[in-house]
């Protein structure tokens, strides 16, 4: 078993859930951890723009290449603004009577966030500048809706996309992030537990009541004990099910099933996928918030699961279709990245390799056989890669965290205040994982459907038939990706 630290705590199901604390009497943030988190933030931006943008751009037809670049870049800009205005507050503050589901507005407009304010990590007494944490979380919020657009690529109005993004991050992403990642923090829990251990008589009852309040100062899925290192539920399952709902409500592309619709540039797609892999180290390693052994473990798992998933997809495709393809190889790699995201800091390296093998084969099956059988037009296989990969990763994390399988184990702070004590009960953990996955599927599935339908019946989701035939580059943006001049 790897050395246990506060990162693998049963009260810490997600790598990104921090409690904000007053700066008085706290040690100054470690400069190494701060620099590590800031670099990780930039890497997550890299995986979105240009990574995801180029990956999606290469996979669509030439007449829609600019539209994909435009959509991803615009979403990033838009969500960054929303995050600063109110998203951070809704995701990572106490929401009062609605705290199980959503935060409040105490940090709206980043009120109270200063260069000297701090946010807790996953170790007692270790903090990072709050600004560093705010921006790191912001990049996660930005990439999630950008993932969705691949499902309805080549057939959604740009104006509708902007409104959809605002509504979706507000009513779907921010609540899910809060439910899974918000918690009271290691020192708050440890201090409350210490009060219980030191109190006697009636004072002990009061102290226990206070500890119960602290433990319940968390999002709903967090209270269940679900673990997710870097966003298998909040990012991938969340975006993946919203993508499927969108693809079904918008309907197939003009000519789908009757006309060839090959990627216009597998070269760009390969470059984009490679940048995704590079940026994903910021995603997974940075989610530890500290530059220590657990971050190094996340790095190795991000290598291993990605490589095996890419090979698994390639060999499955080779066996069933007769030839291995570049498209299959890079799609499998992305599926592996998705699946290892929740497990990256919990599974051992051999567990990550096994997770990649399973994910590559299963996602290939969903993106080919299942998609063909059901007939939906998920243009760039967002559901088959991100939703299915995210579910496999979330459930697999509950198994692979088992120390007997090489995992880190799950820990809690209450029994020995100030320390992370290893625990693991498979039935309990798997139940928590299943509940978190179902919560995400239901919240995002129904919430997304409502948003799509409201927009469809008001401003409309799709461009006119002729516009779609010509391509969104010209009709929506008046530009071409490539010119002969």
PDB file of N, CA and C in Angstrom, residues 205-245:
ATOM      1  N   UNK A 205     -21.732  15.728  24.550  1.00  0.00           N
ATOM      2  CA  UNK A 205     -22.910  15.658  23.676  1.00  0.00           C
ATOM      3  C   UNK A 205     -22.923  16.850  22.729  1.00  0.00           C
ATOM      4  N   UNK A 206     -22.634  18.027  23.275  1.00  0.00           N
ATOM      5  CA  UNK A 206     -22.586  19.219  22.434  1.00  0.00           C
ATOM      6  C   UNK A 206     -21.481  19.105  21.391  1.00  0.00           C
ATOM      7  N   UNK A 207     -20.336  18.580  21.819  1.00  0.00           N
ATOM      8  CA  UNK A 207     -19.224  18.429  20.885  1.00  0.00           C
ATOM      9  C   UNK A 207     -19.560  17.439  19.784  1.00  0.00           C
ATOM     10  N   UNK A 208     -20.259  16.358  20.124  1.00  0.00           N
ATOM     11  CA  UNK A 208     -20.654  15.382  19.121  1.00  0.00           C
ATOM     12  C   UNK A 208     -21.651  15.976  18.140  1.00  0.00           C
ATOM     13  N   UNK A 209     -22.553  16.773  18.651  1.00  0.00           N
ATOM     14  CA  UNK A 209     -23.509  17.445  17.762  1.00  0.00           C
ATOM     15  C   UNK A 209     -22.780  18.375  16.795  1.00  0.00           C
ATOM     16  N   UNK A 210     -21.762  19.059  17.308  1.00  0.00           N
ATOM     17  CA  UNK A 210     -20.988  19.943  16.439  1.00  0.00           C
ATOM     18  C   UNK A 210     -20.248  19.149  15.374  1.00  0.00           C
ATOM     19  N   UNK A 211     -19.678  17.997  15.754  1.00  0.00           N
ATOM     20  CA  UNK A 211     -18.994  17.151  14.781  1.00  0.00           C
ATOM     21  C   UNK A 211     -19.962  16.677  13.701  1.00  0.00           C
ATOM     22  N   UNK A 212     -21.170  16.309  14.109  1.00  0.00           N
ATOM     23  CA  UNK A 212     -22.165  15.865  13.126  1.00  0.00           C
ATOM     24  C   UNK A 212     -22.491  16.980  12.140  1.00  0.00           C
ATOM     25  N   UNK A 213     -22.576  18.208  12.642  1.00  0.00           N
ATOM     26  CA  UNK A 213     -22.856  19.347  11.760  1.00  0.00           C
ATOM     27  C   UNK A 213     -21.711  19.532  10.770  1.00  0.00           C
ATOM     28  N   UNK A 214     -20.483  19.410  11.250  1.00  0.00           N
ATOM     29  CA  UNK A 214     -19.317  19.577  10.388  1.00  0.00           C
ATOM     30  C   UNK A 214     -19.296  18.506   9.303  1.00  0.00           C
ATOM     31  N   UNK A 215     -19.576  17.266   9.692  1.00  0.00           N
ATOM     32  CA  UNK A 215     -19.549  16.178   8.716  1.00  0.00           C
ATOM     33  C   UNK A 215     -20.652  16.320   7.672  1.00  0.00           C
ATOM     34  N   UNK A 216     -21.711  16.988   8.044  1.00  0.00           N
ATOM     35  CA  UNK A 216     -22.804  17.192   7.091  1.00  0.00           C
ATOM     36  C   UNK A 216     -22.702  18.517   6.351  1.00  0.00           C
ATOM     37  N   UNK A 217     -21.646  19.278   6.630  1.00  0.00           N
ATOM     38  CA  UNK A 217     -21.402  20.498   5.855  1.00  0.00           C
ATOM     39  C   UNK A 217     -20.672  20.093   4.580  1.00  0.00           C
ATOM     40  N   UNK A 218     -21.411  19.431   3.708  1.00  0.00           N
ATOM     41  CA  UNK A 218     -20.852  18.876   2.476  1.00  0.00           C
ATOM     42  C   UNK A 218     -21.979  18.642   1.492  1.00  0.00           C
ATOM     43  N   UNK A 219     -21.608  18.482   0.235  1.00  0.00           N
ATOM     44  CA  UNK A 219     -22.598  18.152  -0.777  1.00  0.00           C
ATOM     45  C   UNK A 219     -23.150  16.750  -0.563  1.00  0.00           C
ATOM     46  N   UNK A 220     -24.265  16.466  -1.196  1.00  0.00           N
ATOM     47  CA  UNK A 220     -24.980  15.217  -0.959  1.00  0.00           C
ATOM     48  C   UNK A 220     -24.136  13.986  -1.270  1.00  0.00           C
ATOM     49  N   UNK A 221     -23.526  13.941  -2.446  1.00  0.00           N
ATOM     50  CA  UNK A 221     -22.719  12.782  -2.810  1.00  0.00           C
ATOM     51  C   UNK A 221     -21.496  12.665  -1.918  1.00  0.00           C
ATOM     52  N   UNK A 222     -20.953  13.778  -1.503  1.00  0.00           N
ATOM     53  CA  UNK A 222     -19.819  13.758  -0.585  1.00  0.00           C
ATOM     54  C   UNK A 222     -20.219  13.103   0.732  1.00  0.00           C
ATOM     55  N   UNK A 223     -21.403  13.441   1.242  1.00  0.00           N
ATOM     56  CA  UNK A 223     -21.882  12.838   2.476  1.00  0.00           C
ATOM     57  C   UNK A 223     -22.072  11.335   2.330  1.00  0.00           C
ATOM     58  N   UNK A 224     -22.432  10.892   1.133  1.00  0.00           N
ATOM     59  CA  UNK A 224     -22.571   9.453   0.908  1.00  0.00           C
ATOM     60  C   UNK A 224     -21.229   8.723   0.977  1.00  0.00           C
ATOM     61  N   UNK A 225     -20.130   9.449   0.786  1.00  0.00           N
ATOM     62  CA  UNK A 225     -18.813   8.843   0.805  1.00  0.00           C
ATOM     63  C   UNK A 225     -18.266   8.484  -0.557  1.00  0.00           C
ATOM     64  N   UNK A 226     -18.869   9.005  -1.622  1.00  0.00           N
ATOM     65  CA  UNK A 226     -18.376   8.713  -2.968  1.00  0.00           C
ATOM     66  C   UNK A 226     -16.997   9.339  -3.155  1.00  0.00           C
ATOM     67  N   UNK A 227     -16.111   8.642  -3.853  1.00  0.00           N
ATOM     68  CA  UNK A 227     -14.773   9.166  -4.106  1.00  0.00           C
ATOM     69  C   UNK A 227     -14.572   9.351  -5.607  1.00  0.00           C
ATOM     70  N   UNK A 228     -13.929  10.427  -5.953  1.00  0.00           N
ATOM     71  CA  UNK A 228     -13.666  10.765  -7.351  1.00  0.00           C
ATOM     72  C   UNK A 228     -12.493  11.729  -7.366  1.00  0.00           C
ATOM     73  N   UNK A 229     -11.345  11.271  -7.806  1.00  0.00           N
ATOM     74  CA  UNK A 229     -10.121  12.058  -7.660  1.00  0.00           C
ATOM     75  C   UNK A 229     -10.154  13.348  -8.462  1.00  0.00           C
ATOM     76  N   UNK A 230     -10.633  13.294  -9.718  1.00  0.00           N
ATOM     77  CA  UNK A 230     -10.486  14.478 -10.564  1.00  0.00           C
ATOM     78  C   UNK A 230     -11.663  14.735 -11.497  1.00  0.00           C
ATOM     79  N   UNK A 231     -12.810  14.103 -11.273  1.00  0.00           N
ATOM     80  CA  UNK A 231     -13.965  14.519 -12.050  1.00  0.00           C
ATOM     81  C   UNK A 231     -14.632  13.491 -12.930  1.00  0.00           C
ATOM     82  N   UNK A 232     -14.577  12.220 -12.598  1.00  0.00           N
ATOM     83  CA  UNK A 232     -15.258  11.218 -13.413  1.00  0.00           C
ATOM     84  C   UNK A 232     -16.758  11.428 -13.475  1.00  0.00           C
ATOM     85  N   UNK A 233     -17.338  11.891 -12.357  1.00  0.00           N
ATOM     86  CA  UNK A 233     -18.774  12.163 -12.342  1.00  0.00           C
ATOM     87  C   UNK A 233     -19.065  13.600 -12.743  1.00  0.00           C
ATOM     88  N   UNK A 234     -18.412  14.555 -12.068  1.00  0.00           N
ATOM     89  CA  UNK A 234     -18.730  15.970 -12.277  1.00  0.00           C
ATOM     90  C   UNK A 234     -18.443  16.407 -13.705  1.00  0.00           C
ATOM     91  N   UNK A 235     -17.366  15.930 -14.284  1.00  0.00           N
ATOM     92  CA  UNK A 235     -16.976  16.359 -15.624  1.00  0.00           C
ATOM     93  C   UNK A 235     -17.499  15.394 -16.691  1.00  0.00           C
ATOM     94  N   UNK A 236     -17.083  14.151 -16.642  1.00  0.00           N
ATOM     95  CA  UNK A 236     -17.288  13.261 -17.785  1.00  0.00           C
ATOM     96  C   UNK A 236     -18.673  12.625 -17.840  1.00  0.00           C
ATOM     97  N   UNK A 237     -19.113  12.017 -16.763  1.00  0.00           N
ATOM     98  CA  UNK A 237     -20.472  11.468 -16.770  1.00  0.00           C
ATOM     99  C   UNK A 237     -21.487  12.581 -16.950  1.00  0.00           C
ATOM    100  N   UNK A 238     -21.249  13.688 -16.301  1.00  0.00           N
ATOM    101  CA  UNK A 238     -22.117  14.857 -16.391  1.00  0.00           C
ATOM    102  C   UNK A 238     -22.233  15.354 -17.833  1.00  0.00           C
ATOM    103  N   UNK A 239     -21.096  15.572 -18.478  1.00  0.00           N
ATOM    104  CA  UNK A 239     -21.102  16.049 -19.867  1.00  0.00           C
ATOM    105  C   UNK A 239     -21.607  14.977 -20.821  1.00  0.00           C
ATOM    106  N   UNK A 240     -21.240  13.725 -20.562  1.00  0.00           N
ATOM    107  CA  UNK A 240     -21.607  12.651 -21.479  1.00  0.00           C
ATOM    108  C   UNK A 240     -23.092  12.406 -21.582  1.00  0.00           C
ATOM    109  N   UNK A 241     -23.800  12.419 -20.454  1.00  0.00           N
ATOM    110  CA  UNK A 241     -25.246  12.187 -20.519  1.00  0.00           C
ATOM    111  C   UNK A 241     -25.953  13.410 -21.109  1.00  0.00           C
ATOM    112  N   UNK A 242     -25.450  14.606 -20.828  1.00  0.00           N
ATOM    113  CA  UNK A 242     -26.015  15.817 -21.448  1.00  0.00           C
ATOM    114  C   UNK A 242     -25.806  15.787 -22.953  1.00  0.00           C
ATOM    115  N   UNK A 243     -24.691  15.228 -23.382  1.00  0.00           N
ATOM    116  CA  UNK A 243     -24.413  15.114 -24.813  1.00  0.00           C
ATOM    117  C   UNK A 243     -25.399  14.178 -25.496  1.00  0.00           C
ATOM    118  N   UNK A 244     -25.654  13.039 -24.882  1.00  0.00           N
ATOM    119  CA  UNK A 244     -26.603  12.081 -25.466  1.00  0.00           C
ATOM    120  C   UNK A 244     -27.998  12.690 -25.574  1.00  0.00           C
ATOM    121  N   UNK A 245     -28.435  13.342 -24.519  1.00  0.00           N
ATOM    122  CA  UNK A 245     -29.756  13.972 -24.530  1.00  0.00           C
ATOM    123  C   UNK A 245     -29.827  15.016 -25.635  1.00  0.00           C
TER     124      UNK A 245
END
